[in-house]
Coordinates of C-alpha atoms in Angstrom, one line a residue:
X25 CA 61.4 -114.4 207.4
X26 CA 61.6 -110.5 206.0
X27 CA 64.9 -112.3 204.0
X28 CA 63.2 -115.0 202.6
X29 CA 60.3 -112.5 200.9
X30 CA 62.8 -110.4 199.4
X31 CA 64.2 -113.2 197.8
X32 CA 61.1 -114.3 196.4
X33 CA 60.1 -110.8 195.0
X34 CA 63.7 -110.6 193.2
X35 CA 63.2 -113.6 191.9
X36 CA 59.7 -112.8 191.0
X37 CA 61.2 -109.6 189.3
X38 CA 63.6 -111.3 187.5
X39 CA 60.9 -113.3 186.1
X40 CA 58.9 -110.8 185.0
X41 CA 61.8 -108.7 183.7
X42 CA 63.1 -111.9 181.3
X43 CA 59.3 -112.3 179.9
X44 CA 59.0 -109.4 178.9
X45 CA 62.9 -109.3 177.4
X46 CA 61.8 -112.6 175.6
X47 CA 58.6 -110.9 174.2
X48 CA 60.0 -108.1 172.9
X49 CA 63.4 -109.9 171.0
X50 CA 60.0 -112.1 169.4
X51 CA 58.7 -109.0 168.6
X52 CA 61.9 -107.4 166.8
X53 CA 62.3 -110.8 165.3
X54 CA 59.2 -110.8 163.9
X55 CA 59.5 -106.9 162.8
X56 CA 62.8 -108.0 161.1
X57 CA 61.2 -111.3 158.8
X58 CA 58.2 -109.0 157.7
X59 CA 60.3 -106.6 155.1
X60 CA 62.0 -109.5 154.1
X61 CA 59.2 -111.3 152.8
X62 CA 57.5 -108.3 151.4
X63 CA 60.9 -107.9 149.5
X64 CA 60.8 -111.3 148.0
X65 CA 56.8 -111.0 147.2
X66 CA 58.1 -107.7 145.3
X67 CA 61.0 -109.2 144.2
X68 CA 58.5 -112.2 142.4
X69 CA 55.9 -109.7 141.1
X70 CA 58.5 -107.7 139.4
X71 CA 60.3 -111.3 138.0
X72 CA 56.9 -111.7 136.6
X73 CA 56.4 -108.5 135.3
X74 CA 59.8 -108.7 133.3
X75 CA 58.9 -112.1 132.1
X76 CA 55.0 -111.2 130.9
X77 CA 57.1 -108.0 129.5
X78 CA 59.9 -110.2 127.7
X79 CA 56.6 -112.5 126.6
X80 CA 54.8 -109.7 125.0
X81 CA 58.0 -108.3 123.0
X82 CA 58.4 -111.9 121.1
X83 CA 55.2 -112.2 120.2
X84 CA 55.2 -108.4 119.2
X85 CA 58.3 -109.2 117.3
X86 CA 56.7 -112.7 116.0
X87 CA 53.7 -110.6 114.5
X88 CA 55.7 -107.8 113.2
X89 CA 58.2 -110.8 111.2
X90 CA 55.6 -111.2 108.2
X91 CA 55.1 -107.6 108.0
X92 CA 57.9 -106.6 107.5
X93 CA 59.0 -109.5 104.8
X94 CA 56.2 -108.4 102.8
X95 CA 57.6 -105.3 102.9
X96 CA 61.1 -106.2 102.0
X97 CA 59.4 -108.2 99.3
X98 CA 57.6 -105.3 97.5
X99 CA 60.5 -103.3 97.7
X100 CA 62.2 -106.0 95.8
X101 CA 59.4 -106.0 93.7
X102 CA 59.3 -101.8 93.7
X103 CA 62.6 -102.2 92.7
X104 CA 62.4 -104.3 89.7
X105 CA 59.9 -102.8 88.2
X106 CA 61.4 -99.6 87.6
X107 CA 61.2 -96.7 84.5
X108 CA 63.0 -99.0 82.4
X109 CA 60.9 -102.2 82.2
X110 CA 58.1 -99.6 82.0
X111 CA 59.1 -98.1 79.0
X112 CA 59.5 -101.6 77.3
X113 CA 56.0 -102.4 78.7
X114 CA 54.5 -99.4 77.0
X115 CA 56.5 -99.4 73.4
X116 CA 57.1 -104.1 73.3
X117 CA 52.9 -103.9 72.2
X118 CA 53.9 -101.7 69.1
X119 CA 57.2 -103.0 67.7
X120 CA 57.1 -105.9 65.0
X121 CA 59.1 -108.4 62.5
X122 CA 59.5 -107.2 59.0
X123 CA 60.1 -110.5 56.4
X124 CA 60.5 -108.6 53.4
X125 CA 60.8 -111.2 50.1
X126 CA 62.4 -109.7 46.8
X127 CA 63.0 -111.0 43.2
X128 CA 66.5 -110.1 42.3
X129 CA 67.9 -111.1 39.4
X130 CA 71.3 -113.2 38.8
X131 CA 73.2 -115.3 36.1
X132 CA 73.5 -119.1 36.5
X133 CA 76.3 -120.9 35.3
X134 CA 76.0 -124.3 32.9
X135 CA 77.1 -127.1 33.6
X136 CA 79.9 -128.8 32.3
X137 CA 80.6 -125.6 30.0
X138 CA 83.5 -123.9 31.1
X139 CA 84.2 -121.9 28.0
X140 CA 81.0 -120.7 28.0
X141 CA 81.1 -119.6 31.2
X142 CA 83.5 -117.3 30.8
X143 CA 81.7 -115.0 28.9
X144 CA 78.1 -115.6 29.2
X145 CA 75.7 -116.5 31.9
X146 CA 71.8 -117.2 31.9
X147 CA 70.1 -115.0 33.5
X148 CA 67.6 -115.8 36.5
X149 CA 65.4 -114.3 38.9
X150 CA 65.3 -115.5 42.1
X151 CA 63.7 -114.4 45.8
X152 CA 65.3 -113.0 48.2
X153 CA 64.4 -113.2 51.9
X154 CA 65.7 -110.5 54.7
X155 CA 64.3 -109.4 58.3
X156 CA 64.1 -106.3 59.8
X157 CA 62.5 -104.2 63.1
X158 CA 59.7 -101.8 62.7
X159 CA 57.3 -100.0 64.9
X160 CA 53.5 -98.8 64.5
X161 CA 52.3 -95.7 64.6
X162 CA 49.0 -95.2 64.6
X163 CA 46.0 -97.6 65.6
X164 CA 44.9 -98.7 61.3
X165 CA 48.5 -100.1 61.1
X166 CA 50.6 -97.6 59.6
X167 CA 54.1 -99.1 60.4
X168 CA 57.6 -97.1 60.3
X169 CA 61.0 -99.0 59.2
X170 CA 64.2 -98.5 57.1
X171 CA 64.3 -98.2 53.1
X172 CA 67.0 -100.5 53.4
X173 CA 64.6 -102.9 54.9
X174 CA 61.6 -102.9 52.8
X175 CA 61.1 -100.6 49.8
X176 CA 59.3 -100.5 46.6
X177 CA 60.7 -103.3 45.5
X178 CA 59.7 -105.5 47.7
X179 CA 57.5 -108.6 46.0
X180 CA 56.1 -109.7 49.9
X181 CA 56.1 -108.2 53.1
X182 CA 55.0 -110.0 55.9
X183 CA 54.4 -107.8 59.7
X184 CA 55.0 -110.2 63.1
X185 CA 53.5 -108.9 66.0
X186 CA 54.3 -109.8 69.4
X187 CA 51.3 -111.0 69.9
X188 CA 52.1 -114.0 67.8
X189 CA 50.1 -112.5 65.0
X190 CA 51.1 -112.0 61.2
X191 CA 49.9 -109.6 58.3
X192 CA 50.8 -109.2 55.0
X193 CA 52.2 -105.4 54.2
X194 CA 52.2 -103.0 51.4
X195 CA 55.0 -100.5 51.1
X196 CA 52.9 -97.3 51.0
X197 CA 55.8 -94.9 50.2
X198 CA 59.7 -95.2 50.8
X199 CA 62.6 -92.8 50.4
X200 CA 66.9 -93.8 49.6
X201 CA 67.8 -90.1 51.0
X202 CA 66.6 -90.5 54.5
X203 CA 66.7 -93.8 54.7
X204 CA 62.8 -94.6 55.5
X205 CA 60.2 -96.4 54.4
X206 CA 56.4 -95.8 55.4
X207 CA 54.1 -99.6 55.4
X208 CA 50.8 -100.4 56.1
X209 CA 49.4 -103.5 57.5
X210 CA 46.7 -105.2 55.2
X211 CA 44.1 -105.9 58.4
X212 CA 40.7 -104.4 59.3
X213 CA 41.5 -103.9 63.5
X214 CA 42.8 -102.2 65.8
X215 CA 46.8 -102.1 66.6
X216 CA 48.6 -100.9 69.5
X217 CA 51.0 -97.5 67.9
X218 CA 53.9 -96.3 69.7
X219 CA 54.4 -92.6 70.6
X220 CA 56.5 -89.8 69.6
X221 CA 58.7 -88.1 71.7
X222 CA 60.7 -84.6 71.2
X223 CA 64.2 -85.9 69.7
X224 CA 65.4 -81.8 70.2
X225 CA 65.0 -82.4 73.8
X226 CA 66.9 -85.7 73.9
X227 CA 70.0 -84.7 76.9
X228 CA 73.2 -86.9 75.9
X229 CA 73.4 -89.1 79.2
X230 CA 69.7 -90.2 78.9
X231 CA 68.6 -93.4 79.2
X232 CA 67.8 -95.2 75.4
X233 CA 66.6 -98.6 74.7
X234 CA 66.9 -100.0 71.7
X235 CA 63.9 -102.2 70.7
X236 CA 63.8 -104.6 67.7
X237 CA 64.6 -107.8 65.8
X238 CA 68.2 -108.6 65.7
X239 CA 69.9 -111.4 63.8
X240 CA 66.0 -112.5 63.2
X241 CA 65.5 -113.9 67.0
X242 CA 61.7 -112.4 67.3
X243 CA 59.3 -114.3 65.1
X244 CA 56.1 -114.9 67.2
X245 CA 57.4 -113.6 70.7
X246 CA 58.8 -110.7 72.7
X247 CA 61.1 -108.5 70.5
X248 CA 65.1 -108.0 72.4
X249 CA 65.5 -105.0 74.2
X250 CA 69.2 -103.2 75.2
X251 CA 69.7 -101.1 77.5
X252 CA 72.6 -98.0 77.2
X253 CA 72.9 -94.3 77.2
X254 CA 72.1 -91.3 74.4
X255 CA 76.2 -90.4 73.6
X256 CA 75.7 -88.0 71.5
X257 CA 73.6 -85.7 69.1
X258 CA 73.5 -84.0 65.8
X259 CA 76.2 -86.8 64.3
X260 CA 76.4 -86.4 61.1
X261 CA 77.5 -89.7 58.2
X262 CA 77.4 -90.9 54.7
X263 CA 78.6 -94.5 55.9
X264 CA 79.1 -95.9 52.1
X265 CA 80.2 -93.1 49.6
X266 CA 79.1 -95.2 46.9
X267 CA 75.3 -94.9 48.4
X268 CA 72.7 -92.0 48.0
X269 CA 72.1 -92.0 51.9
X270 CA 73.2 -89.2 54.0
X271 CA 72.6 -89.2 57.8
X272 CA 72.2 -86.1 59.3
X273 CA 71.8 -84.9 63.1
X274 CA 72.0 -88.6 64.0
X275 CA 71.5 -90.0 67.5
X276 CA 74.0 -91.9 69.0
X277 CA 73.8 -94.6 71.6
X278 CA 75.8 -96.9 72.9
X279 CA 72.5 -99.7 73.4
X280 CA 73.6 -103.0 70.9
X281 CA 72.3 -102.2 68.0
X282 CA 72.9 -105.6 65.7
X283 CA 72.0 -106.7 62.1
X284 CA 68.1 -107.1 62.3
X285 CA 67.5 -104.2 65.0
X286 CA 67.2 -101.7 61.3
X287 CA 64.1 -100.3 61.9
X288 CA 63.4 -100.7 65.4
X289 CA 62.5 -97.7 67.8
X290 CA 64.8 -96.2 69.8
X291 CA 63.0 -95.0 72.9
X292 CA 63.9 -93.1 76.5
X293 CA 63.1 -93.9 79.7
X294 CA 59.3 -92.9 79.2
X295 CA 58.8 -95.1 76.5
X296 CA 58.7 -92.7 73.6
X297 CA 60.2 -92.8 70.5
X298 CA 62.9 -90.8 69.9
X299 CA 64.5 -92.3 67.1
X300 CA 64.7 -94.9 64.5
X301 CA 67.8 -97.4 65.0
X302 CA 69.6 -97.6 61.5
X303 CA 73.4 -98.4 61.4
X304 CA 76.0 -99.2 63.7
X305 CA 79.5 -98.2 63.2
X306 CA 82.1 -101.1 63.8
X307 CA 85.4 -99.3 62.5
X308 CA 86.1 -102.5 60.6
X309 CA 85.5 -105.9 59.1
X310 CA 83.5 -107.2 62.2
X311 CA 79.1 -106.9 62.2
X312 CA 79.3 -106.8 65.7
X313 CA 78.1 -104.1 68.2
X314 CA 81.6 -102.2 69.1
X315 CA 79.2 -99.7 71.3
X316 CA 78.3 -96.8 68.6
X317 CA 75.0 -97.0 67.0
X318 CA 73.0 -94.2 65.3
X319 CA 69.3 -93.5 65.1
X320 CA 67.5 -91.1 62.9
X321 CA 65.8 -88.6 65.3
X322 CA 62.1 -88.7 65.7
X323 CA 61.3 -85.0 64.5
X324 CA 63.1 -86.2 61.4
X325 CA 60.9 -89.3 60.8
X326 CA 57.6 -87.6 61.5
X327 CA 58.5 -84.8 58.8
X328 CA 59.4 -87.7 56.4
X329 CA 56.3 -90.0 57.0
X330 CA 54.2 -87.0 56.7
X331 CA 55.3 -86.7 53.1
X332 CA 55.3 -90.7 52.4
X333 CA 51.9 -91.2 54.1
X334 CA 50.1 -88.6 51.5
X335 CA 52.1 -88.8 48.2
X336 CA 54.6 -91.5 48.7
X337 CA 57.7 -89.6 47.9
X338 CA 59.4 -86.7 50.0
X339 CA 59.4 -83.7 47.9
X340 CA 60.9 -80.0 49.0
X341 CA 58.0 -77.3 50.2
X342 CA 59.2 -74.6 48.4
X343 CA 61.4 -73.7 45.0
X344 CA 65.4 -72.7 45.6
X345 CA 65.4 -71.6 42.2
X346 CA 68.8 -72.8 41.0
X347 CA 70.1 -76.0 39.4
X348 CA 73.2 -77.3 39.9
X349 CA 75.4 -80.3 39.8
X350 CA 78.3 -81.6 42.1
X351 CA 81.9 -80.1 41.2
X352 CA 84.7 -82.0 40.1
X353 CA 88.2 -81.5 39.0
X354 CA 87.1 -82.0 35.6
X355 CA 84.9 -79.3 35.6
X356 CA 86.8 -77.0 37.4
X357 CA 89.8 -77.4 35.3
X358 CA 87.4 -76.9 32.0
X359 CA 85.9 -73.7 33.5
X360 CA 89.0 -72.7 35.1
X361 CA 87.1 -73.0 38.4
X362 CA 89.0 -73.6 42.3
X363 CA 89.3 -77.0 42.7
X364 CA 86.8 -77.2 45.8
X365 CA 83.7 -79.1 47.1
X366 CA 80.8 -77.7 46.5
X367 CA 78.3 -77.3 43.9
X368 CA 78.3 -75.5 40.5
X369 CA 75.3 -73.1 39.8
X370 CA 74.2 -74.0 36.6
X371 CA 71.0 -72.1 36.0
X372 CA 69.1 -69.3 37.9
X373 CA 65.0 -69.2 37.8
X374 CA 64.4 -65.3 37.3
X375 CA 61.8 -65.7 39.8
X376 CA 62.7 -67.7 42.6
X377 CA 64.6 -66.9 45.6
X378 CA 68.2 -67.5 44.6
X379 CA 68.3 -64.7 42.2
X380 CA 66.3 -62.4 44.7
X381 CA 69.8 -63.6 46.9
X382 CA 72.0 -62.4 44.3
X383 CA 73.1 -65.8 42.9
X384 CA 74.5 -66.3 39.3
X385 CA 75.0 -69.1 37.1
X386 CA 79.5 -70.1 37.8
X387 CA 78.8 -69.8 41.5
X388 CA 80.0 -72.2 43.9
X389 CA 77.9 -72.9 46.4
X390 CA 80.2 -74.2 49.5
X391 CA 78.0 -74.0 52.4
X392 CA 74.5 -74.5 53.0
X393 CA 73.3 -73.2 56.8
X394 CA 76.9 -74.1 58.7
X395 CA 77.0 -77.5 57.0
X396 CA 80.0 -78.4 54.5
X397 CA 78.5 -79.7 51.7
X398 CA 79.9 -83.7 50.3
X399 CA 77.7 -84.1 47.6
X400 CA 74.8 -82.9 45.4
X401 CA 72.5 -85.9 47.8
X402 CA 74.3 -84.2 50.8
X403 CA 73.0 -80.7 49.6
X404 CA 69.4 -82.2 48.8
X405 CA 69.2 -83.9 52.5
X406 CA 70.5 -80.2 53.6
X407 CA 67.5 -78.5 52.0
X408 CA 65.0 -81.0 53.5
X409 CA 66.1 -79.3 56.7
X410 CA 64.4 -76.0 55.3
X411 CA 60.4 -75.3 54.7
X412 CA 58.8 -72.6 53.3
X413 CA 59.2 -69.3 54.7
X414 CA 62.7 -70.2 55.8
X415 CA 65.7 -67.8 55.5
X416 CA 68.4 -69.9 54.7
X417 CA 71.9 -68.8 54.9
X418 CA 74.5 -69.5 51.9
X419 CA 77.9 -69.4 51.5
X420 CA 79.7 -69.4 47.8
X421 CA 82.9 -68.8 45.5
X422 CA 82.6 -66.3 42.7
X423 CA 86.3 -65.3 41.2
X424 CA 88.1 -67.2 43.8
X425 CA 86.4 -64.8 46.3
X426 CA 84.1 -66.0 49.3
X427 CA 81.0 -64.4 49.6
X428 CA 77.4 -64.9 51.9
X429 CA 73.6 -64.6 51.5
X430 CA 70.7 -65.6 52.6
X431 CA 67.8 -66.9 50.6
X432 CA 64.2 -66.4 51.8
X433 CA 62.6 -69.5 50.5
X434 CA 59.2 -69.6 48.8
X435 CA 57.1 -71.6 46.3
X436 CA 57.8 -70.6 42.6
X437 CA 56.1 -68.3 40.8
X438 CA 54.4 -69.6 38.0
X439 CA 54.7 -67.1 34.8

């Protein structure tokens, strides 16, 4: 019996002892699954996170997309617009078309008279039309340009703005020397003038635009603009020996200058005037750019005008008190004179400054400043360089001796 209810409370244990084994493996099991699951619910908020994240940065990047092509856009724009088109935006309102009409005269030949025609001809008048640049310079029309392209014996001059508007023109003053001519525009209004700028100040390297009318494209529309560099001052050139004009302290560029841009501004990157385009130098039979054109500087033209504006012609501020004329071998082998270029000393004004510098008549005046002179119209451009109150340095042959002196230049004393 005892045996029987021990084996009942072993069993019993047993039981007991494999419940409770049971419970607690449920329990670990149950411990084990929780971190798991709390894992994966992190896991899935993260995931979501990243993706709301991700989300954000493309529309972020979709909203910035617009932005920043505008931006690239206007810097494009920026870009385009730079100091250059400025300049022709500020000086295009004041350059115009210059039709100049002249009467020239000519011989015509007869008809069916041969014999005749080899010894006489009938002579005719006949017009002339030609084209240049110009620019205006102050707001009642006053217009700069090239003797060569209009002058005093002009019949009809007719102004083209680029405004589409025309105006008839009167030459108010012109001069061969310099190579200028000074016209005014026959309107009651208001014009658009270029300005000015300092031609001693131009630095060879500088941007220069050359502004004008060339071959006669710009009638009623926007005048043609190149683009180049200043190559070099103070160039000095009498391109046609058999002409009066003498070109002195030029500007050079190497912006096409063609036939038709005579006249036009030349103008640096601020849009001023700095010169007045007037040749190109081809170094041949061609009238084609070859990269060297010249521009009378700015200084130079506003001195000039000055003088065309109030009396039409350019006359010297002051007496040198000598006359002279241009040596040649002729008259150095009369006068038993050196055979060298300069200028004779004719006559000496008692009271003017070249005899208060010690000149006599027989001298040979070689050098006026540090300039060689070519010619007597070479000496007079020379001595438009000078104004009153000047000391002017000179440099002469008396008896096959060298000798220098300096004038100080003043108006003549009248007796």
């Amino acid at each position: 019996m005892i045996d029987r209810l021990m084996a009942i409370v072993i069993v019993s244990l047993s039981v007991m002892l494999f419940s409770c084994e049971e419970a607690n493996h449920k329990k670990e099991l149950t411990d084990t699954t929780q971190p798991t699951q709390s894992r994966s619910a992190n896991i899935s908020q993260m995931g979501g996170q990243e993706e709301v994240r991700k989300s954000d940065t493309t529309l972020s990047q979709r909203s910035r997309r617009p932005q920043q092509v505008s931006a690239r856009t206007n810097s494009i724009s920026n870009s385009r617009h730079n100091a250059i088109t400025k300049a022709v935006q500020e000086v295009s309102p004041a350059v115009v078309s210059i039709t100049v009409t002249e009467v020239v005269e000519g011989g015509r030949r007869l008809k069916f008279n041969n014999y005749y025609n080899r010894f006489f001809s009938v002579p005719v008048e006949r017009e002339v039309s030609s084209m240049g640049s110009g620019f205006i310079i102050s707001k009642d029309g006053l217009v700069v340009t090239n003797q060569h392209v209009a002058n005093q014996n002009a019949k009809k001059v007719v102004v083209s703005l680029t405004n589409g508007s025309q105006y008839k023109a009167k030459v108010l003053g012109s001069d061969e020397l310099a190579d200028l001519s000074l016209l005014k525009i026959q309107a009651d209004t208001t014009f658009t003038a270029a300005e000015f700028g300092n031609s001693d100040s131009v630095v060879v390297g500088e941007w220069s635009l050359a502004v004008g009318n060339p071959f006669g494209l710009f009638k009623a529309s926007q005048p043609s603009v190149t683009v180049g560099v200043v190559s070099a001052r103070n160039r000095d050139f009498r391109p046609d020996p058999k002409e009066p004009r003498v070109y002195l302290n030029m500007i050079q560029t190497d912006a096409a200058i063609n036939r038709g841009n005579s006249g036009g501004p030349l103008v640096n990157s601020q849009g001023k005037v700095i010169g007045v385009n007037t040749f190109i130098f081809t170094g041949g039979t061609s009238g084609g750019n070859v990269g060297l054109g010249f521009a009378i500087p700015s200084n130079r033209v506003q001195k000039i005008i000055k003088q065309l504006s109030s009396t039409g012609e350019v006359q010297l501020g002051y007496d040198a008190g000598f006359e002279t004329k241009q040596m040649t071998y002729n008259i150095a082998a009369r006068y038993d004179l050196p055979a060298v270029m300069g200028l004779l000393v004719e006559s000496v004004n008692r009271d003017g400054p070249a005899f208060e510098a010690g000149i006599v008549p027989g001298d040979i005046i070689l050098r006026i400043g540090n300039e060689r002179i070519q010619s007597k119209m070479h000496a007079q451009a020379l001595l438009r360089e000078y104004s009153e109150g000047d000391s002017m340095r000179v440099e002469l042959v008396r008896n096959s001796k060298r000798y220098e002196t300096k004038m100080m230049l003043r108006r003549k004393i009248k007796e």
